[in-house]
mmCIF file of C-alpha atoms in Angstrom:
data_model
loop_
_atom_site.group_PDB
_atom_site.id
_atom_site.type_symbol
_atom_site.label_atom_id
_atom_site.label_comp_id
_atom_site.label_asym_id
_atom_site.label_seq_id
_atom_site.Cartn_x
_atom_site.Cartn_y
_atom_site.Cartn_z
ATOM 1 C CA MET A 1 85.962 107.420 51.703
ATOM 2 C CA ILE A 2 84.539 105.138 54.490
ATOM 3 C CA THR A 3 82.228 106.922 57.005
ATOM 4 C CA GLN A 4 80.669 106.067 60.389
ATOM 5 C CA GLU A 5 78.296 108.878 60.327
ATOM 6 C CA LYS A 6 74.670 108.252 61.104
ATOM 7 C CA ILE A 7 72.376 107.114 58.160
ATOM 8 C CA VAL A 8 68.933 108.736 58.441
ATOM 9 C CA ILE A 9 65.478 108.333 56.804
ATOM 10 C CA THR A 10 64.176 111.473 55.424
ATOM 11 C CA GLY A 11 61.437 110.263 52.911
ATOM 12 C CA MET A 12 58.978 107.468 52.666
ATOM 13 C CA GLY A 13 56.557 106.058 50.039
ATOM 14 C CA ALA A 14 54.078 103.141 50.028
ATOM 15 C CA VAL A 15 51.587 101.738 47.704
ATOM 16 C CA THR A 16 49.680 98.720 49.213
ATOM 17 C CA PRO A 17 46.518 96.704 49.138
ATOM 18 C CA VAL A 18 45.326 98.826 52.195
ATOM 19 C CA GLY A 19 46.183 102.187 51.115
ATOM 20 C CA ILE A 20 48.221 104.202 48.709
ATOM 21 C CA GLY A 21 50.491 106.673 50.518
ATOM 22 C CA VAL A 22 52.287 106.189 53.744
ATOM 23 C CA TYR A 23 49.510 107.690 55.992
ATOM 24 C CA ALA A 24 46.712 105.876 54.268
ATOM 25 C CA TYR A 25 48.777 102.506 54.601
ATOM 26 C CA TRP A 26 49.705 103.197 58.329
ATOM 27 C CA ASN A 27 46.069 104.240 59.370
ATOM 28 C CA ALA A 28 44.636 101.180 57.654
ATOM 29 C CA LEU A 29 47.070 99.023 59.743
ATOM 30 C CA LEU A 30 46.078 100.640 62.876
ATOM 31 C CA ALA A 31 42.488 100.258 62.038
ATOM 32 C CA GLY A 32 42.747 96.561 61.418
ATOM 33 C CA LYS A 33 41.780 96.834 57.652
ATOM 34 C CA CYS A 34 42.521 93.844 55.544
ATOM 35 C CA GLY A 35 43.342 94.075 51.756
ATOM 36 C CA ILE A 36 42.723 90.503 50.766
ATOM 37 C CA GLY A 37 39.817 89.490 48.621
ATOM 38 C CA ALA A 38 38.922 87.590 45.372
ATOM 39 C CA ILE A 39 41.436 87.856 42.657
ATOM 40 C CA THR A 40 40.022 90.345 39.917
ATOM 41 C CA ARG A 41 43.049 90.627 37.689
ATOM 42 C CA PHE A 42 42.295 87.460 35.718
ATOM 43 C CA ASP A 43 39.810 84.653 35.823
ATOM 44 C CA ALA A 44 40.871 82.411 38.543
ATOM 45 C CA HIS A 45 37.776 80.261 38.939
ATOM 46 C CA ASP A 46 39.711 77.092 37.590
ATOM 47 C CA LEU A 47 42.642 77.581 40.080
ATOM 48 C CA PRO A 48 42.752 76.034 43.612
ATOM 49 C CA VAL A 49 43.606 79.522 44.998
ATOM 50 C CA GLN A 50 41.333 82.434 44.010
ATOM 51 C CA ILE A 51 42.404 85.110 46.508
ATOM 52 C CA ALA A 52 45.012 87.649 46.767
ATOM 53 C CA ALA A 53 45.688 91.135 48.211
ATOM 54 C CA GLU A 54 45.677 93.395 44.955
ATOM 55 C CA VAL A 55 46.171 97.220 45.022
ATOM 56 C CA ARG A 56 42.739 98.025 44.011
ATOM 57 C CA ASP A 57 41.653 101.354 42.327
ATOM 58 C CA PHE A 58 45.278 101.862 41.145
ATOM 59 C CA ASP A 59 45.463 103.557 37.762
ATOM 60 C CA ALA A 60 48.968 104.156 36.737
ATOM 61 C CA GLU A 61 48.245 106.938 34.442
ATOM 62 C CA THR A 62 46.808 108.977 37.282
ATOM 63 C CA TYR A 63 50.423 109.068 38.573
ATOM 64 C CA MET A 64 52.496 109.239 35.406
ATOM 65 C CA PRO A 65 52.170 109.870 31.762
ATOM 66 C CA LYS A 66 50.150 107.319 29.676
ATOM 67 C CA THR A 67 53.128 106.597 27.396
ATOM 68 C CA LEU A 68 55.291 105.948 30.376
ATOM 69 C CA ALA A 69 52.838 103.720 32.058
ATOM 70 C CA ARG A 70 52.627 101.571 28.959
ATOM 71 C CA THR A 71 56.446 100.937 28.991
ATOM 72 C CA MET A 72 56.365 99.459 32.532
ATOM 73 C CA ASP A 73 55.274 96.165 34.092
ATOM 74 C CA ARG A 74 52.875 96.677 37.034
ATOM 75 C CA PHE A 75 55.621 95.947 39.495
ATOM 76 C CA MET A 76 57.611 98.783 38.007
ATOM 77 C CA GLN A 77 54.592 101.056 38.303
ATOM 78 C CA LEU A 78 53.965 100.328 41.763
ATOM 79 C CA ALA A 79 57.768 100.781 42.640
ATOM 80 C CA TYR A 80 57.774 104.034 40.445
ATOM 81 C CA VAL A 81 54.849 105.684 42.569
ATOM 82 C CA ALA A 82 56.345 104.709 45.819
ATOM 83 C CA ALA A 83 59.775 106.206 44.772
ATOM 84 C CA GLU A 84 57.974 109.424 43.738
ATOM 85 C CA GLN A 85 56.262 109.597 47.045
ATOM 86 C CA ALA A 86 59.543 109.187 48.869
ATOM 87 C CA ILE A 87 61.353 111.828 46.805
ATOM 88 C CA THR A 88 58.509 114.360 47.279
ATOM 89 C CA ASP A 89 58.128 113.583 51.090
ATOM 90 C CA GLY A 90 61.909 114.041 51.430
ATOM 91 C CA ALA A 91 61.916 117.267 49.476
ATOM 92 C CA LEU A 92 64.973 116.109 47.627
ATOM 93 C CA ALA A 93 65.868 118.469 44.871
ATOM 94 C CA ILE A 94 67.916 116.384 42.436
ATOM 95 C CA GLU A 95 70.346 118.377 40.354
ATOM 96 C CA PRO A 96 70.664 117.486 36.711
ATOM 97 C CA GLU A 97 73.192 114.502 36.252
ATOM 98 C CA ASN A 98 73.725 114.233 39.940
ATOM 99 C CA GLU A 99 76.282 111.357 40.562
ATOM 100 C CA ARG A 100 76.047 111.576 44.364
ATOM 101 C CA ILE A 101 72.432 110.258 44.533
ATOM 102 C CA GLY A 102 71.968 106.536 43.918
ATOM 103 C CA ILE A 103 69.037 103.944 43.876
ATOM 104 C CA VAL A 104 68.864 100.245 45.024
ATOM 105 C CA MET A 105 65.857 98.209 43.725
ATOM 106 C CA GLY A 106 64.471 95.043 45.371
ATOM 107 C CA THR A 107 62.110 92.619 43.675
ATOM 108 C CA ALA A 108 61.673 88.865 43.883
ATOM 109 C CA MET A 109 60.204 87.921 40.484
ATOM 110 C CA ASP A 110 60.705 90.995 38.154
ATOM 111 C CA GLY A 111 58.266 91.204 35.322
ATOM 112 C CA VAL A 112 56.893 87.633 35.489
ATOM 113 C CA THR A 113 53.392 88.692 34.713
ATOM 114 C CA THR A 114 54.558 90.449 31.653
ATOM 115 C CA ILE A 115 56.419 87.267 30.670
ATOM 116 C CA ALA A 116 53.405 85.070 31.226
ATOM 117 C CA GLN A 117 51.052 87.399 29.361
ATOM 118 C CA THR A 118 53.495 87.693 26.428
ATOM 119 C CA GLN A 119 53.969 83.968 26.135
ATOM 120 C CA ALA A 120 50.208 83.345 26.095
ATOM 121 C CA ALA A 121 49.661 85.906 23.464
ATOM 122 C CA PHE A 122 52.584 84.568 21.455
ATOM 123 C CA ASP A 123 51.257 81.039 21.708
ATOM 124 C CA ALA A 124 47.962 82.414 20.457
ATOM 125 C CA GLY A 125 49.565 83.743 17.263
ATOM 126 C CA LYS A 126 50.229 87.301 18.267
ATOM 127 C CA ARG A 127 53.348 89.327 17.657
ATOM 128 C CA VAL A 128 55.707 90.037 20.468
ATOM 129 C CA GLY A 129 56.098 93.899 20.867
ATOM 130 C CA PRO A 130 59.195 95.769 21.196
ATOM 131 C CA ARG A 131 58.597 96.698 24.897
ATOM 132 C CA PHE A 132 58.554 93.152 26.224
ATOM 133 C CA VAL A 133 62.197 92.673 27.258
ATOM 134 C CA PRO A 134 62.455 96.090 29.119
ATOM 135 C CA MET A 135 59.237 95.382 30.760
ATOM 136 C CA ALA A 136 60.473 92.002 32.054
ATOM 137 C CA ILE A 137 63.931 93.079 33.189
ATOM 138 C CA GLY A 138 64.156 93.801 37.031
ATOM 139 C CA ASN A 139 66.593 96.576 36.791
ATOM 140 C CA VAL A 140 64.500 98.705 34.454
ATOM 141 C CA ALA A 141 62.323 99.683 37.471
ATOM 142 C CA ALA A 142 65.217 101.666 38.962
ATOM 143 C CA ALA A 143 66.241 102.844 35.423
ATOM 144 C CA GLN A 144 62.791 104.351 34.880
ATOM 145 C CA ILE A 145 63.021 106.331 38.170
ATOM 146 C CA ALA A 146 66.567 107.348 37.484
ATOM 147 C CA ILE A 147 65.606 108.585 34.086
ATOM 148 C CA ALA A 148 62.717 110.532 35.432
ATOM 149 C CA HIS A 149 64.757 112.429 37.914
ATOM 150 C CA GLY A 150 68.215 112.611 36.378
ATOM 151 C CA ILE A 151 69.906 110.340 38.908
ATOM 152 C CA ARG A 152 73.470 109.399 37.806
ATOM 153 C CA GLY A 153 74.850 107.709 40.908
ATOM 154 C CA PRO A 154 75.081 103.936 41.803
ATOM 155 C CA SER A 155 72.099 101.757 40.682
ATOM 156 C CA MET A 156 71.681 98.228 41.685
ATOM 157 C CA THR A 157 68.868 95.630 41.607
ATOM 158 C CA LEU A 158 68.465 92.850 43.902
ATOM 159 C CA ASN A 159 66.675 89.613 43.390
ATOM 160 C CA THR A 160 66.957 87.965 46.883
ATOM 161 C CA ALA A 161 63.417 86.595 46.972
ATOM 162 C CA CYS A 162 61.288 87.999 49.860
ATOM 163 C CA SER A 163 64.117 89.455 51.582
ATOM 164 C CA ALA A 164 65.023 91.752 48.573
ATOM 165 C CA GLY A 165 63.351 94.843 50.176
ATOM 166 C CA GLY A 166 65.401 94.632 53.332
ATOM 167 C CA ASP A 167 68.373 93.933 51.317
ATOM 168 C CA ALA A 168 67.879 97.135 49.139
ATOM 169 C CA ILE A 169 67.969 99.049 52.402
ATOM 170 C CA MET A 170 71.230 97.328 53.500
ATOM 171 C CA THR A 171 72.718 97.716 50.179
ATOM 172 C CA ALA A 172 71.894 101.510 50.185
ATOM 173 C CA ALA A 173 73.449 101.720 53.533
ATOM 174 C CA MET A 174 76.460 100.106 52.423
ATOM 175 C CA LEU A 175 76.827 102.516 49.418
ATOM 176 C CA LEU A 176 76.347 105.507 51.799
ATOM 177 C CA ARG A 177 78.953 104.151 54.404
ATOM 178 C CA ALA A 178 81.377 103.397 51.542
ATOM 179 C CA GLY A 179 81.179 107.044 50.541
ATOM 180 C CA GLU A 180 79.781 105.997 47.135
ATOM 181 C CA ALA A 181 76.752 108.392 47.449
ATOM 182 C CA ASP A 182 75.287 111.060 49.681
ATOM 183 C CA ALA A 183 71.641 109.936 49.295
ATOM 184 C CA VAL A 184 70.258 106.675 48.095
ATOM 185 C CA LEU A 185 66.741 105.720 47.284
ATOM 186 C CA ALA A 186 65.815 102.089 48.513
ATOM 187 C CA VAL A 187 62.868 100.825 46.542
ATOM 188 C CA GLY A 188 60.843 97.557 46.485
ATOM 189 C CA GLY A 189 58.110 96.560 44.029
ATOM 190 C CA GLU A 190 56.113 93.444 43.323
ATOM 191 C CA SER A 191 53.213 92.060 41.198
ATOM 192 C CA ILE A 192 53.211 88.479 40.536
ATOM 193 C CA LEU A 193 49.600 87.830 39.992
ATOM 194 C CA CYS A 194 49.234 85.801 36.959
ATOM 195 C CA PRO A 195 47.833 82.130 36.482
ATOM 196 C CA ILE A 196 51.121 80.343 36.187
ATOM 197 C CA VAL A 197 52.522 81.963 39.523
ATOM 198 C CA VAL A 198 49.528 81.312 41.568
ATOM 199 C CA ALA A 199 49.180 77.718 40.103
ATOM 200 C CA GLY A 200 52.989 76.964 40.744
ATOM 201 C CA LEU A 201 52.722 78.196 44.353
ATOM 202 C CA SER A 202 49.311 76.295 44.842
ATOM 203 C CA GLN A 203 51.014 73.191 43.796
ATOM 204 C CA ALA A 204 53.893 73.821 46.257
ATOM 205 C CA LYS A 205 51.240 74.025 48.946
ATOM 206 C CA ALA A 206 52.465 77.510 49.987
ATOM 207 C CA LEU A 207 49.278 79.341 49.624
ATOM 208 C CA SER A 208 46.215 79.705 51.764
ATOM 209 C CA ARG A 209 43.123 78.162 50.259
ATOM 210 C CA ARG A 210 40.580 80.012 52.050
ATOM 211 C CA ASN A 211 38.707 81.129 49.125
ATOM 212 C CA ASP A 212 35.393 81.353 50.944
ATOM 213 C CA ALA A 213 36.807 83.624 53.516
ATOM 214 C CA PRO A 214 39.563 85.805 51.938
ATOM 215 C CA ALA A 215 39.657 88.516 54.585
ATOM 216 C CA GLN A 216 40.449 85.787 57.246
ATOM 217 C CA ALA A 217 42.943 83.853 55.128
ATOM 218 C CA CYS A 218 46.328 85.374 56.274
ATOM 219 C CA ARG A 219 46.336 84.497 60.057
ATOM 220 C CA PRO A 220 50.132 84.500 61.013
ATOM 221 C CA PHE A 221 51.021 82.352 64.228
ATOM 222 C CA ASP A 222 47.363 81.120 64.381
ATOM 223 C CA VAL A 223 46.847 77.307 64.797
ATOM 224 C CA GLY A 224 44.553 77.397 61.868
ATOM 225 C CA ARG A 225 46.987 79.071 59.346
ATOM 226 C CA ASP A 226 47.337 77.222 55.946
ATOM 227 C CA GLY A 227 49.733 79.371 53.729
ATOM 228 C CA PHE A 228 50.499 82.868 52.643
ATOM 229 C CA VAL A 229 48.375 85.232 50.494
ATOM 230 C CA ILE A 230 49.921 86.736 47.418
ATOM 231 C CA GLY A 231 50.053 90.444 47.668
ATOM 232 C CA GLU A 232 51.470 93.316 45.472
ATOM 233 C CA GLY A 233 52.814 96.795 46.139
ATOM 234 C CA GLY A 234 55.707 99.108 46.268
ATOM 235 C CA GLY A 235 57.673 100.839 48.973
ATOM 236 C CA ALA A 236 60.485 103.452 49.137
ATOM 237 C CA LEU A 237 62.754 105.001 51.708
ATOM 238 C CA LEU A 238 65.157 107.895 51.008
ATOM 239 C CA LEU A 239 68.291 107.384 52.910
ATOM 240 C CA GLU A 240 71.039 109.890 53.578
ATOM 241 C CA THR A 241 74.177 110.567 55.558
ATOM 242 C CA GLU A 242 73.310 112.698 58.531
ATOM 243 C CA SER A 243 75.555 115.542 57.245
ATOM 244 C CA HIS A 244 74.035 115.538 53.902
ATOM 245 C CA ALA A 245 70.478 115.694 55.325
ATOM 246 C CA ARG A 246 71.387 118.354 57.826
ATOM 247 C CA ALA A 247 73.102 120.468 55.223
ATOM 248 C CA ARG A 248 69.916 120.604 53.198
ATOM 249 C CA GLY A 249 67.701 121.069 56.247
ATOM 250 C CA ALA A 250 65.747 117.786 55.572
ATOM 251 C CA HIS A 251 63.302 116.420 58.052
ATOM 252 C CA VAL A 252 64.494 113.185 59.743
ATOM 253 C CA TYR A 253 62.027 110.531 60.496
ATOM 254 C CA ALA A 254 64.452 107.976 62.124
ATOM 255 C CA VAL A 255 67.887 106.567 62.019
ATOM 256 C CA LEU A 256 68.714 103.400 60.152
ATOM 257 C CA ALA A 257 70.565 101.907 62.997
ATOM 258 C CA GLY A 258 71.338 98.192 62.012
ATOM 259 C CA TRP A 259 71.190 95.936 59.046
ATOM 260 C CA ALA A 260 72.328 92.490 58.286
ATOM 261 C CA ASN A 261 71.870 89.509 55.661
ATOM 262 C CA THR A 262 72.546 85.758 56.158
ATOM 263 C CA THR A 263 71.601 82.558 54.492
ATOM 264 C CA ASP A 264 70.366 79.429 56.166
ATOM 265 C CA GLY A 265 72.201 77.098 53.668
ATOM 266 C CA TYR A 266 69.502 74.522 54.278
ATOM 267 C CA HIS A 267 66.759 74.224 51.680
ATOM 268 C CA VAL A 268 65.452 75.904 48.540
ATOM 269 C CA THR A 269 61.941 76.595 49.985
ATOM 270 C CA ALA A 270 61.653 75.470 53.550
ATOM 271 C CA PRO A 271 63.011 77.555 56.468
ATOM 272 C CA GLU A 272 65.785 75.990 58.714
ATOM 273 C CA PRO A 273 63.487 74.580 61.447
ATOM 274 C CA THR A 274 65.493 75.987 64.494
ATOM 275 C CA GLY A 275 65.698 79.430 63.070
ATOM 276 C CA ALA A 276 69.495 79.446 63.457
ATOM 277 C CA GLY A 277 70.098 81.478 60.211
ATOM 278 C CA ALA A 278 67.416 84.079 61.056
ATOM 279 C CA ALA A 279 68.632 84.350 64.525
ATOM 280 C CA ALA A 280 72.249 84.934 63.306
ATOM 281 C CA CYS A 281 70.875 87.652 61.100
ATOM 282 C CA MET A 282 69.177 89.472 63.904
ATOM 283 C CA GLN A 283 72.114 89.202 66.097
ATOM 284 C CA ARG A 284 74.467 90.727 63.307
ATOM 285 C CA ALA A 285 71.924 93.690 62.927
ATOM 286 C CA LEU A 286 72.053 94.236 66.602
ATOM 287 C CA ALA A 287 75.868 94.193 66.635
ATOM 288 C CA ARG A 288 75.876 96.613 63.831
ATOM 289 C CA ALA A 289 73.527 98.970 65.790
ATOM 290 C CA GLN A 290 75.667 98.407 68.938
ATOM 291 C CA MET A 291 72.391 97.592 70.801
ATOM 292 C CA GLN A 292 71.357 94.801 73.100
ATOM 293 C CA PRO A 293 68.261 92.665 72.542
ATOM 294 C CA SER A 294 66.580 94.637 75.361
ATOM 295 C CA ASP A 295 66.993 97.890 73.347
ATOM 296 C CA ILE A 296 64.454 96.697 70.701
ATOM 297 C CA GLY A 297 60.913 97.633 71.599
ATOM 298 C CA TYR A 298 58.932 95.924 68.651
ATOM 299 C CA ILE A 299 59.503 93.503 65.999
ATOM 300 C CA ASN A 300 57.736 93.548 62.658
ATOM 301 C CA ALA A 301 57.969 89.673 61.820
ATOM 302 C CA HIS A 302 58.176 88.176 58.370
ATOM 303 C CA GLY A 303 55.050 86.326 59.655
ATOM 304 C CA THR A 304 53.744 84.928 56.287
ATOM 305 C CA SER A 305 51.135 82.532 57.966
ATOM 306 C CA THR A 306 52.871 79.247 56.646
ATOM 307 C CA PRO A 307 52.799 76.349 58.909
ATOM 308 C CA LEU A 308 56.571 75.993 59.036
ATOM 309 C CA GLY A 309 57.744 79.495 58.573
ATOM 310 C CA ASP A 310 55.976 81.136 61.566
ATOM 311 C CA ILE A 311 57.299 78.283 63.899
ATOM 312 C CA ALA A 312 60.904 78.744 62.592
ATOM 313 C CA GLU A 313 60.639 82.435 62.937
ATOM 314 C CA THR A 314 59.367 82.190 66.527
ATOM 315 C CA HIS A 315 62.258 79.910 67.253
ATOM 316 C CA ALA A 316 64.691 82.375 65.720
ATOM 317 C CA ILE A 317 63.245 85.351 67.731
ATOM 318 C CA LYS A 318 63.447 83.267 71.011
ATOM 319 C CA ARG A 319 67.061 82.344 70.357
ATOM 320 C CA VAL A 320 67.882 86.058 70.441
ATOM 321 C CA PHE A 321 65.390 87.632 72.697
ATOM 322 C CA GLY A 322 64.338 84.929 75.032
ATOM 323 C CA ASP A 323 60.860 83.834 75.913
ATOM 324 C CA VAL A 324 57.569 85.937 76.095
ATOM 325 C CA THR A 325 58.755 87.393 79.544
ATOM 326 C CA THR A 326 61.837 89.172 77.748
ATOM 327 C CA ALA A 327 61.135 89.288 74.054
ATOM 328 C CA PRO A 328 59.506 92.491 72.679
ATOM 329 C CA PRO A 329 55.973 92.592 71.210
ATOM 330 C CA VAL A 330 55.877 91.055 67.669
ATOM 331 C CA SER A 331 53.328 91.631 64.911
ATOM 332 C CA ALA A 332 52.786 90.575 61.428
ATOM 333 C CA THR A 333 51.343 93.231 59.214
ATOM 334 C CA LYS A 334 51.173 90.730 56.344
ATOM 335 C CA SER A 335 47.908 89.735 58.079
ATOM 336 C CA ALA A 336 46.596 92.957 56.535
ATOM 337 C CA THR A 337 48.492 93.374 53.310
ATOM 338 C CA GLY A 338 49.154 89.923 52.251
ATOM 339 C CA HIS A 339 52.748 89.136 51.231
ATOM 340 C CA LEU A 340 54.216 91.977 49.353
ATOM 341 C CA MET A 341 57.533 89.947 48.577
ATOM 342 C CA GLY A 342 60.157 92.571 47.419
ATOM 343 C CA ALA A 343 58.099 95.386 48.381
ATOM 344 C CA GLY A 344 57.369 94.069 51.925
ATOM 345 C CA GLY A 345 60.807 94.673 53.244
ATOM 346 C CA LEU A 346 60.274 98.400 52.569
ATOM 347 C CA THR A 347 56.740 98.841 53.710
ATOM 348 C CA GLU A 348 57.345 96.940 56.824
ATOM 349 C CA VAL A 349 60.239 99.080 57.930
ATOM 350 C CA ILE A 350 57.810 102.076 57.189
ATOM 351 C CA ALA A 351 55.510 100.554 59.798
ATOM 352 C CA CYS A 352 58.413 100.257 62.192
ATOM 353 C CA VAL A 353 59.396 103.927 61.559
ATOM 354 C CA GLN A 354 55.629 105.003 62.156
ATOM 355 C CA ALA A 355 55.506 102.912 65.367
ATOM 356 C CA LEU A 356 58.536 104.821 66.659
ATOM 357 C CA ARG A 357 57.052 108.212 65.673
ATOM 358 C CA GLU A 358 53.450 107.747 66.981
ATOM 359 C CA GLY A 359 53.907 105.457 69.928
ATOM 360 C CA ILE A 360 51.483 102.652 68.745
ATOM 361 C CA LEU A 361 52.193 99.193 67.390
ATOM 362 C CA PRO A 362 50.259 97.633 64.590
ATOM 363 C CA PRO A 363 48.360 94.364 65.191
ATOM 364 C CA THR A 364 48.462 90.793 63.932
ATOM 365 C CA LEU A 365 45.057 90.262 62.501
ATOM 366 C CA HIS A 366 43.021 87.051 62.591
ATOM 367 C CA LEU A 367 45.046 85.570 65.496
ATOM 368 C CA ASP A 368 42.191 83.822 67.056
ATOM 369 C CA ALA A 369 43.920 80.661 68.541
ATOM 370 C CA PRO A 370 47.603 80.960 68.754
ATOM 371 C CA ASP A 371 49.774 77.825 67.750
ATOM 372 C CA PRO A 372 51.210 76.492 70.971
ATOM 373 C CA GLN A 373 54.697 76.602 69.247
ATOM 374 C CA CYS A 374 54.011 80.253 68.533
ATOM 375 C CA ASP A 375 54.255 81.559 72.078
ATOM 376 C CA LEU A 376 55.174 85.230 71.984
ATOM 377 C CA ASP A 377 53.233 88.325 72.394
ATOM 378 C CA TYR A 378 52.032 88.905 68.772
ATOM 379 C CA ILE A 379 49.782 92.014 69.520
ATOM 380 C CA PRO A 380 46.584 90.017 68.437
ATOM 381 C CA GLN A 381 43.748 91.859 66.745
ATOM 382 C CA ARG A 382 44.248 95.454 67.881
ATOM 383 C CA ALA A 383 46.890 98.157 67.713
ATOM 384 C CA ARG A 384 48.619 98.785 71.054
ATOM 385 C CA PRO A 385 50.009 102.003 72.420
ATOM 386 C CA ALA A 386 53.739 101.585 73.372
ATOM 387 C CA CYS A 387 56.585 104.092 73.702
ATOM 388 C CA ILE A 388 59.632 102.583 71.931
ATOM 389 C CA ALA A 389 63.113 103.690 71.003
ATOM 390 C CA ALA A 390 63.971 101.240 68.330
ATOM 391 C CA ALA A 391 62.252 98.485 66.143
ATOM 392 C CA MET A 392 63.374 95.637 64.091
ATOM 393 C CA SER A 393 61.959 94.245 60.810
ATOM 394 C CA ASN A 394 62.607 90.760 59.568
ATOM 395 C CA SER A 395 62.304 89.584 56.024
ATOM 396 C CA LEU A 396 62.884 85.892 55.117
ATOM 397 C CA GLY A 397 62.984 84.323 51.612
ATOM 398 C CA PHE A 398 63.181 81.225 49.697
ATOM 399 C CA GLY A 399 66.571 79.936 49.440
ATOM 400 C CA GLY A 400 67.206 80.672 53.042
ATOM 401 C CA GLN A 401 67.566 84.469 52.521
ATOM 402 C CA ASN A 402 67.500 86.423 55.782
ATOM 403 C CA SER A 403 67.292 90.095 56.292
ATOM 404 C CA SER A 404 67.034 92.086 59.441
ATOM 405 C CA ILE A 405 66.667 95.931 59.614
ATOM 406 C CA ILE A 406 66.746 98.074 62.733
ATOM 407 C CA VAL A 407 65.441 101.669 62.879
ATOM 408 C CA ALA A 408 65.772 103.991 65.941
ATOM 409 C CA ARG A 409 64.512 107.473 67.062
ATOM 410 C CA TYR A 410 66.626 110.288 65.894
ATOM 411 C CA GLU A 411 68.428 112.591 68.244
ATOM 412 C CA ALA A 412 70.336 115.457 66.557
#
């Protein structure tokens, strides 16, 4: 049965390079902490790029049984922990075999590290273990969460590149609106740190090569930016229909007011230069939310620190919101976390929810000299107090994937 009732956010979880748990993550953003450093997961000294934003001090066995941790790729582990946080935070009691609770997973590259490591071991003459395929398949991340909690409702996994996290939120909302579920867990997870991925993205000239200054490597909208920084992490939101949330007395963090997905139809890796596709996505999200551009008080930009991407996104924002005199403040939290890819859409929406709740906007770090073609208010260097009623998060991916999510204050 189609419903038009509000969709609300009742639980959140985050596993990031700057903090594990929503509040650790959020407080680190406000404090200007940067999670980028030298790669420690493997020996990268022969690679042109030797930096990344790792989730350091993460021991999966602290959060789950050892036997379970061994059956999951790292991207699954990060997603699993974020999902556990969101379920606990939302105080959602899942009855056995509940078919009205669903899960949607977003990831860009699934278990690529497991694939790379297994191939290397196989080439060296070692046997391939029975866990290889389940650890490599993207949907098994959602399956592991569902198995752990007895979730029996809809389950979907999206591979829409760097917009996968935002698209997971959108798909969850579509399931709720369609009456297919009463609550849906939207989850994102990513961990692509292995030599072949770093080498491939390096050859594509997509990554920053500031190996000598990793903490300053990700500098969105700055004239000296030279590429993005690979990050890893997990994020999760518990979404419910308002009636379901109120019936169980859930605490509501915010309303999921708008969502949209579009494609550029332009190039496999490069953004459409004028930002037309991303602008259309933002406009559709605003229409879904029944909002005007002036209703948005903050935008968490995709802002990856790539030479072309930041300019294209700036053009897109200006198409919708106008120039610096009318557009809302914008920041790129990837300057702190690196690019979490499929997890970024979730963690960046969480930053928007926290901005609504606490009346403060996270900064864009390392923005020392703005590119003249990036001429909006990017909240440079320091967090800024601001009372806002709605915020937008953009995620833009390879293949021209665009996702826009709008969250707003909840009024019962």
